[in-house]
Coordinates of C-alpha atoms and ligand atoms in Angstrom, one line a residue:
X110 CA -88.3 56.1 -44.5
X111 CA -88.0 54.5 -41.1
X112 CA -91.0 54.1 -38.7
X113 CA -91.4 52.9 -35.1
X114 CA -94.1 52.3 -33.5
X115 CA -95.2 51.9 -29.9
X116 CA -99.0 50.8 -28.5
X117 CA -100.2 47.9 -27.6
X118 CA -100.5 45.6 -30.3
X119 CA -98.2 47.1 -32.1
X120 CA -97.4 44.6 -34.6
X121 CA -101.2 44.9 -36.0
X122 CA -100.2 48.7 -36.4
X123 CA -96.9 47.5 -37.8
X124 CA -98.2 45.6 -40.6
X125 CA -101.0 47.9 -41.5
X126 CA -98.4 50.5 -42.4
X127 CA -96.2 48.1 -43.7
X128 CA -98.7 47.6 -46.4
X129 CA -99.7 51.0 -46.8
X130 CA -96.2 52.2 -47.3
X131 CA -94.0 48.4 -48.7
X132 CA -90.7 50.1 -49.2
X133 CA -90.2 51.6 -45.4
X134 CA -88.8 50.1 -42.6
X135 CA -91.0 49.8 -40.0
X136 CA -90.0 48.6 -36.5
X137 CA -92.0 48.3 -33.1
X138 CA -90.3 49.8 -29.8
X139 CA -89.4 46.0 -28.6
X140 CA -86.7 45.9 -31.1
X141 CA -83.4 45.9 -29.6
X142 CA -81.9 49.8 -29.2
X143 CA -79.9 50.3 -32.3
X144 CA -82.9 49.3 -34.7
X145 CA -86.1 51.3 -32.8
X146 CA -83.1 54.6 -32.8
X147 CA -82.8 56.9 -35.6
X148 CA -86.3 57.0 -37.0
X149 CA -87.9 59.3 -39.4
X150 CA -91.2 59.0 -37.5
X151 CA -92.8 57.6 -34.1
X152 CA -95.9 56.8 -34.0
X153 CA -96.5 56.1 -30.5
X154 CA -99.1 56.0 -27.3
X155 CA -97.2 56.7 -24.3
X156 CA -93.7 56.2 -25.0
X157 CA -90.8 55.8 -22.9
X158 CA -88.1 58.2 -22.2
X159 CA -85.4 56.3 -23.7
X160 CA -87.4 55.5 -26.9
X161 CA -87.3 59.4 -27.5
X162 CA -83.4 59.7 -26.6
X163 CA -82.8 57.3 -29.0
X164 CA -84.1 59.5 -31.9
X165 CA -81.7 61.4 -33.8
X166 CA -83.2 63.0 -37.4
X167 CA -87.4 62.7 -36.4
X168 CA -89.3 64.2 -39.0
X169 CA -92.4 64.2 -36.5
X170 CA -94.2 62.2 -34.1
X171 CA -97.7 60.9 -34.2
X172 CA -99.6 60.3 -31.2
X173 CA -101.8 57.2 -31.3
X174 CA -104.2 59.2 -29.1
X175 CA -106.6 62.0 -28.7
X176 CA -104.4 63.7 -25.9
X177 CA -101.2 64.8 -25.9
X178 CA -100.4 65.5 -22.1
X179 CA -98.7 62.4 -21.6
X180 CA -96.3 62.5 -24.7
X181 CA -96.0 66.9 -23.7
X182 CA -95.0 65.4 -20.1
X183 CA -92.3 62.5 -21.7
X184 CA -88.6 64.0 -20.8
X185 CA -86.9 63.2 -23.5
X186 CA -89.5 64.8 -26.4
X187 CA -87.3 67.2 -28.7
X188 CA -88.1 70.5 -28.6
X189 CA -88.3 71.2 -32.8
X190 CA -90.1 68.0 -33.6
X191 CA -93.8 68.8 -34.8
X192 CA -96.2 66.7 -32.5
X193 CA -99.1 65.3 -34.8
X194 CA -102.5 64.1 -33.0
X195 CA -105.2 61.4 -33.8
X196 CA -108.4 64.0 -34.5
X197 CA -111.9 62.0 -33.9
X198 CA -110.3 58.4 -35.6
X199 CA -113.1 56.3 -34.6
X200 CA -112.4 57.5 -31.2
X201 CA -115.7 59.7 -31.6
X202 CA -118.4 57.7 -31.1
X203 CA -117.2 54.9 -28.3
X204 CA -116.7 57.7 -26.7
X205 CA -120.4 59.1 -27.4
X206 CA -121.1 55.5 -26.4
X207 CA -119.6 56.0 -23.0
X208 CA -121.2 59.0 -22.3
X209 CA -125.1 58.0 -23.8
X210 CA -124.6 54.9 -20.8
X211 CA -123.6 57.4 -18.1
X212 CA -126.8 60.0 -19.1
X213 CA -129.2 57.0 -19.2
X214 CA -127.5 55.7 -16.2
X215 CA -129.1 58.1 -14.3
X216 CA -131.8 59.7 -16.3
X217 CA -133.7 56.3 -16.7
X218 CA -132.4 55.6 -12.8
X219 CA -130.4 52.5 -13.2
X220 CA -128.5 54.2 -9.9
X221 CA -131.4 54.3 -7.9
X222 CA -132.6 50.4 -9.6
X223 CA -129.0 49.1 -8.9
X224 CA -129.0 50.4 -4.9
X225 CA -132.8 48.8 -4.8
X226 CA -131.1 45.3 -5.9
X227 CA -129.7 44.2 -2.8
X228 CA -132.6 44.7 -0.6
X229 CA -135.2 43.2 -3.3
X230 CA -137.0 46.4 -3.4
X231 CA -139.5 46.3 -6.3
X232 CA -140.2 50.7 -6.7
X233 CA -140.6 52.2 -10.6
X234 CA -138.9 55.7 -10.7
X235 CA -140.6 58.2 -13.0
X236 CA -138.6 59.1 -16.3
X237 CA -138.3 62.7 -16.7
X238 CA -138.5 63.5 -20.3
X239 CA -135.1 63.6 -22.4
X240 CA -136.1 67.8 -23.3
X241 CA -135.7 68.6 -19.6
X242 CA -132.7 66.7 -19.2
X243 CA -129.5 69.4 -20.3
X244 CA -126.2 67.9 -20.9
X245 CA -123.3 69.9 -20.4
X246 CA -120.1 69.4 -22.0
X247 CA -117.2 70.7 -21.9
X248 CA -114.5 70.7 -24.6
X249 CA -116.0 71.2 -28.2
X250 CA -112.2 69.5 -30.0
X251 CA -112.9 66.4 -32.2
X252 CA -114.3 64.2 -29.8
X253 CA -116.5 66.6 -27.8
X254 CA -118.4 67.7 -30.8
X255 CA -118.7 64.2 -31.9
X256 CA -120.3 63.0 -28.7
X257 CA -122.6 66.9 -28.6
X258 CA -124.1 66.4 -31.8
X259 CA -124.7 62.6 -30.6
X260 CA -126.5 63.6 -27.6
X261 CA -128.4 66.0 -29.6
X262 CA -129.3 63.5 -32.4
X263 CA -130.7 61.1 -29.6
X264 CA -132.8 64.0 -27.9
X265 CA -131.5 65.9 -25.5
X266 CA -130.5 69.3 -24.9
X267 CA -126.6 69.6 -25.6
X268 CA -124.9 72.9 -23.8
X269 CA -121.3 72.8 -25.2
X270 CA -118.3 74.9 -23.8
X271 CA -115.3 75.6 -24.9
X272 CA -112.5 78.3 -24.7
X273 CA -113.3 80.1 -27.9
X274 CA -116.2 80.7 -29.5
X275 CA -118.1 77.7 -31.7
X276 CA -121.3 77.2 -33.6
X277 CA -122.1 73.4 -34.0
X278 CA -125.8 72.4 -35.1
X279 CA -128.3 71.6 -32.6
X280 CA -125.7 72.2 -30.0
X281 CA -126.0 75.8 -27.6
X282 CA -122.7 76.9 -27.5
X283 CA -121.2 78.6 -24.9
X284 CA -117.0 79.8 -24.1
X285 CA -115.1 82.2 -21.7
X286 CA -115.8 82.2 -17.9
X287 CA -119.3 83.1 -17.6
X288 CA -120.3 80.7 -20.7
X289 CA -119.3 78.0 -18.1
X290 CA -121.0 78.8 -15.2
X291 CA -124.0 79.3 -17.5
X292 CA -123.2 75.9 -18.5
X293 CA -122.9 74.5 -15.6
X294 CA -126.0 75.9 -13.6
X295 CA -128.2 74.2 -16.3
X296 CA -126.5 71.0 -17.0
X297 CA -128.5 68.3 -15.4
X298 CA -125.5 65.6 -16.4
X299 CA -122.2 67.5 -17.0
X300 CA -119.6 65.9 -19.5
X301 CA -116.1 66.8 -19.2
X302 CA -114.1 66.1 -22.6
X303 CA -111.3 69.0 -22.4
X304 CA -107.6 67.9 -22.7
X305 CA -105.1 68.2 -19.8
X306 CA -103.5 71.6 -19.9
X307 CA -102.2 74.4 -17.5
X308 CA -105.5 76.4 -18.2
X309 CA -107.6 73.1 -17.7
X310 CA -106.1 71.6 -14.4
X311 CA -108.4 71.6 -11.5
X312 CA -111.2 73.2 -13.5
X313 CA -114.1 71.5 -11.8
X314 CA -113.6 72.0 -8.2
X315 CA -115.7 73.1 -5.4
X316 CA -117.2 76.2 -6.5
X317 CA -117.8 75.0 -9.9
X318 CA -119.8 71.4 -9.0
X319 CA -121.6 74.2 -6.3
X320 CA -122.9 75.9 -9.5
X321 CA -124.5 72.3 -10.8
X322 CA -127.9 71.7 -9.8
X323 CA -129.0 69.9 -6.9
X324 CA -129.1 66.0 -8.1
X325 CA -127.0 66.4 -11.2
X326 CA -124.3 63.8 -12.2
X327 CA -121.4 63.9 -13.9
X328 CA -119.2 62.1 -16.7
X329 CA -115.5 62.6 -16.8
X330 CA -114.0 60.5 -19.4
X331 CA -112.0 63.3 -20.4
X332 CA -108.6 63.8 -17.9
X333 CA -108.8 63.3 -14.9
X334 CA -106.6 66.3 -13.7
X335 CA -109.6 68.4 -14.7
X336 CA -111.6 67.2 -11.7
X337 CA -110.6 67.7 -8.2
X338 CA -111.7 64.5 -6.7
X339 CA -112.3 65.5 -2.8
X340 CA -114.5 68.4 -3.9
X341 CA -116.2 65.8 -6.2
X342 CA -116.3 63.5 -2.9
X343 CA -118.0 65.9 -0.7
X344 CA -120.0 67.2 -2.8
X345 CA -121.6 63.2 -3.4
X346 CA -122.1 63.2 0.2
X347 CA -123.5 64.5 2.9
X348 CA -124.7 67.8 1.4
X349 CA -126.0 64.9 -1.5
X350 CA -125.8 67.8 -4.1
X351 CA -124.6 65.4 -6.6
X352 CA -126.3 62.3 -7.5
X353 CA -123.2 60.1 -8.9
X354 CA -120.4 60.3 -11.4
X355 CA -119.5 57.8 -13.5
X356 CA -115.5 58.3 -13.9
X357 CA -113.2 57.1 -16.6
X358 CA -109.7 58.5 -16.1
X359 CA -107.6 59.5 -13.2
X360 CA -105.1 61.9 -12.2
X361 CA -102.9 59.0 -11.1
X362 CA -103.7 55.4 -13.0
X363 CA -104.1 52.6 -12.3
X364 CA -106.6 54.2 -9.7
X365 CA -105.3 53.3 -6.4
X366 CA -106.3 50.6 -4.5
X367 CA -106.9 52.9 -0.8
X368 CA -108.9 55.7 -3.4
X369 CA -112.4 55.9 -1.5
X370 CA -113.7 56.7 -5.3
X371 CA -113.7 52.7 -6.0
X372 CA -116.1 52.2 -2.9
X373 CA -118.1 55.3 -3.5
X374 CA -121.8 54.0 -3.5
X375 CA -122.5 56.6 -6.0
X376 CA -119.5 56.7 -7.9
X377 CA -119.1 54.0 -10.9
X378 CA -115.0 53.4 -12.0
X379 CA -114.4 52.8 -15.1
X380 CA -110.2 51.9 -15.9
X381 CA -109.7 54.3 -18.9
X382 CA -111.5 52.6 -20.8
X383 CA -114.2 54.9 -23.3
X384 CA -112.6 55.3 -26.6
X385 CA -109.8 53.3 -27.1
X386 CA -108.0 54.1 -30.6
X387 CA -109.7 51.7 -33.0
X388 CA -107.0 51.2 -35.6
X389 CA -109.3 50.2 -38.3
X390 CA -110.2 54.2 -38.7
X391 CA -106.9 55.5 -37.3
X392 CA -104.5 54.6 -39.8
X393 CA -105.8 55.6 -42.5
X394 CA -105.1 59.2 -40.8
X395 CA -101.4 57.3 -39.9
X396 CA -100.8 57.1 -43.2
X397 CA -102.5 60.4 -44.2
X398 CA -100.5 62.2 -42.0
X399 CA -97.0 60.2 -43.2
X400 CA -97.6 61.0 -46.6
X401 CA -98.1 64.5 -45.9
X402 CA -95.1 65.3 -44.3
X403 CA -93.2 63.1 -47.0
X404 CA -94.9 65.2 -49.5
X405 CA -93.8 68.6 -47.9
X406 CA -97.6 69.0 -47.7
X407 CA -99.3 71.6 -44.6
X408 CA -100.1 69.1 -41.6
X409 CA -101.9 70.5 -38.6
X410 CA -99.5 70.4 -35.8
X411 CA -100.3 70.3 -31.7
X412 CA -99.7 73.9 -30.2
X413 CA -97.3 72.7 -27.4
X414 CA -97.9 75.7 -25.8
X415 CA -101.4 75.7 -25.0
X416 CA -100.5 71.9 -24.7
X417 CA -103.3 70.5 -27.1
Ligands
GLV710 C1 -106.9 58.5 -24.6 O1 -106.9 58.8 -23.4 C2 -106.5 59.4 -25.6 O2 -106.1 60.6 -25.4 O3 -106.7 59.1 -26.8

């Protein structure tokens, strides 16, 4: 069995499945061209175009991530080969991490103590109480109902929203079009965890953030196609509907340097940072995964055509 692998750090992924499975070959994509080609499997974040060309008898290919647009979006990817992804992995709860310091950002009013800084103004804001404070989010896959049922554990009301129906303890569930807008009128922080897809694309655009209420804030560590930024931007200023936005991915990254998102006095930039794959808790699935498809054993596969 041959394996190569490409992520950064990819020799610590290298010699975590070069223990787990001693009698494969397992190469990273640096290698020179004739020994990264003609693998049995990738397992890869991101790779390139010619790493995929190379690739003659693939068996599948495992995504090192939670989404798969960027691998769907490779040219190069072979039409028949299965596309596995990482499901939860670790990835979870820094991402529920991520989003608990966005809601407390502006629920205990760090925002409003962080803009008082500069001009020593000394003023307590009151703290509304974590039961009248709703968090949206949208996308209920792996890593949304991770950070939902977070959110609820630590107190707060959790609306989740998804495209079909789900029941997830101490979490109101919502799905279709009106299940959003329901959503979004009540979330007073709005989460957005869905994948990048056609369906998903410019979800959150003017009309939608209308249907937030006045002073909400929102989280988007998810894509960032699903936001449409200069709706986001007006409605942060002079209307002031939206209190702030704490934003974690981009539709083009790095963010660039002339976007008026990384001077926004109410925006805060994060550089795709939330939940990076922890490798410590994603290979076991690796190798999970590997075996499985050695073993001729079911392995859920990405739907390429609803592109997660
Ligand atoms: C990161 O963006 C991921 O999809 O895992």
């Amino acid at each position: 069995m041959k394996i190569v692998v490409h992520i950064e750090d990819a020799q610590q992924w290298q010699n975590a499945l070069a223990q787990a499975f001693p009698d494969a070959q397992i190469t990273t994509s640096d290698a020179p061209p004739p020994a990264r080609a003609n693998a049995d499997y990738l397992a890869v974040w991101k790779p390139s175009e010619s790493l995929l060309r190379e690739q003659t008898r693939l068996k599948a290919i495992i995504n090192l991530g939670a989404g798969v647009d960027y691998l769907l979006q490779t040219p190069g990817l072979p039409d028949d080969v299965p596309v596995v992804k990482l499901r939860d992995a670790g990835m979870g709860e820094l991402m529920a991490d991520y989003v608990r310091y966005g809601v407390l950002h502006f629920q205990r009013s760090f925002d409003r103590y962080l803009a008082q800084q500069p001009k020593a103004h000394w003023l307590t804001h009151e703290v509304p109480d974590k039961a009248d404070w709703p968090v949206g989010i949208l996308g209920l896959g792996a890593i949304g109902t991770h950070v939902a049922k977070a959110l609820s554990g630590d107190g707060f009301p959790v609306l989740g929203w998804s495209r079909s129906p789900k029941q997830i303890d101490g979490v109101s569930c919502y799905h279709g079009e009106e299940g959003l807008a329901d959503v979004l009128r009540q979330a007073q922080t709005l989460v957005t965890l869905l994948p990048d897809t056609a369906a998903t694309r410019g979800l959150i655009n003017a009309e939608r953030l209308a249907l937030l209420p006045d002073g909400a804030s929102l989280i988007n560590p998810g894509r960032g196609t699903l936001l449409d930024h200069d709706a986001l931007l007006s409605a942060l200023g002079d209307s002031g509907h939206l209190r702030g936005a704490l934003l974690d991915v981009f539709a083009e990254e790095p963010l660039p340097e002339f976007s008026p998102l990384w001077q926004h006095p109410k925006v805060i930039v994060t550089p795709h940072m939330s939940a990076p794959t922890p490798l410590n808790e994603a290979i076991d699935q690796v190798i999970d995964t590997l075996r499985a498809f050695e073993a001729g054993e079911p392995v859920a596969t990405v739907n390429r055509q609803a592109g997660y």
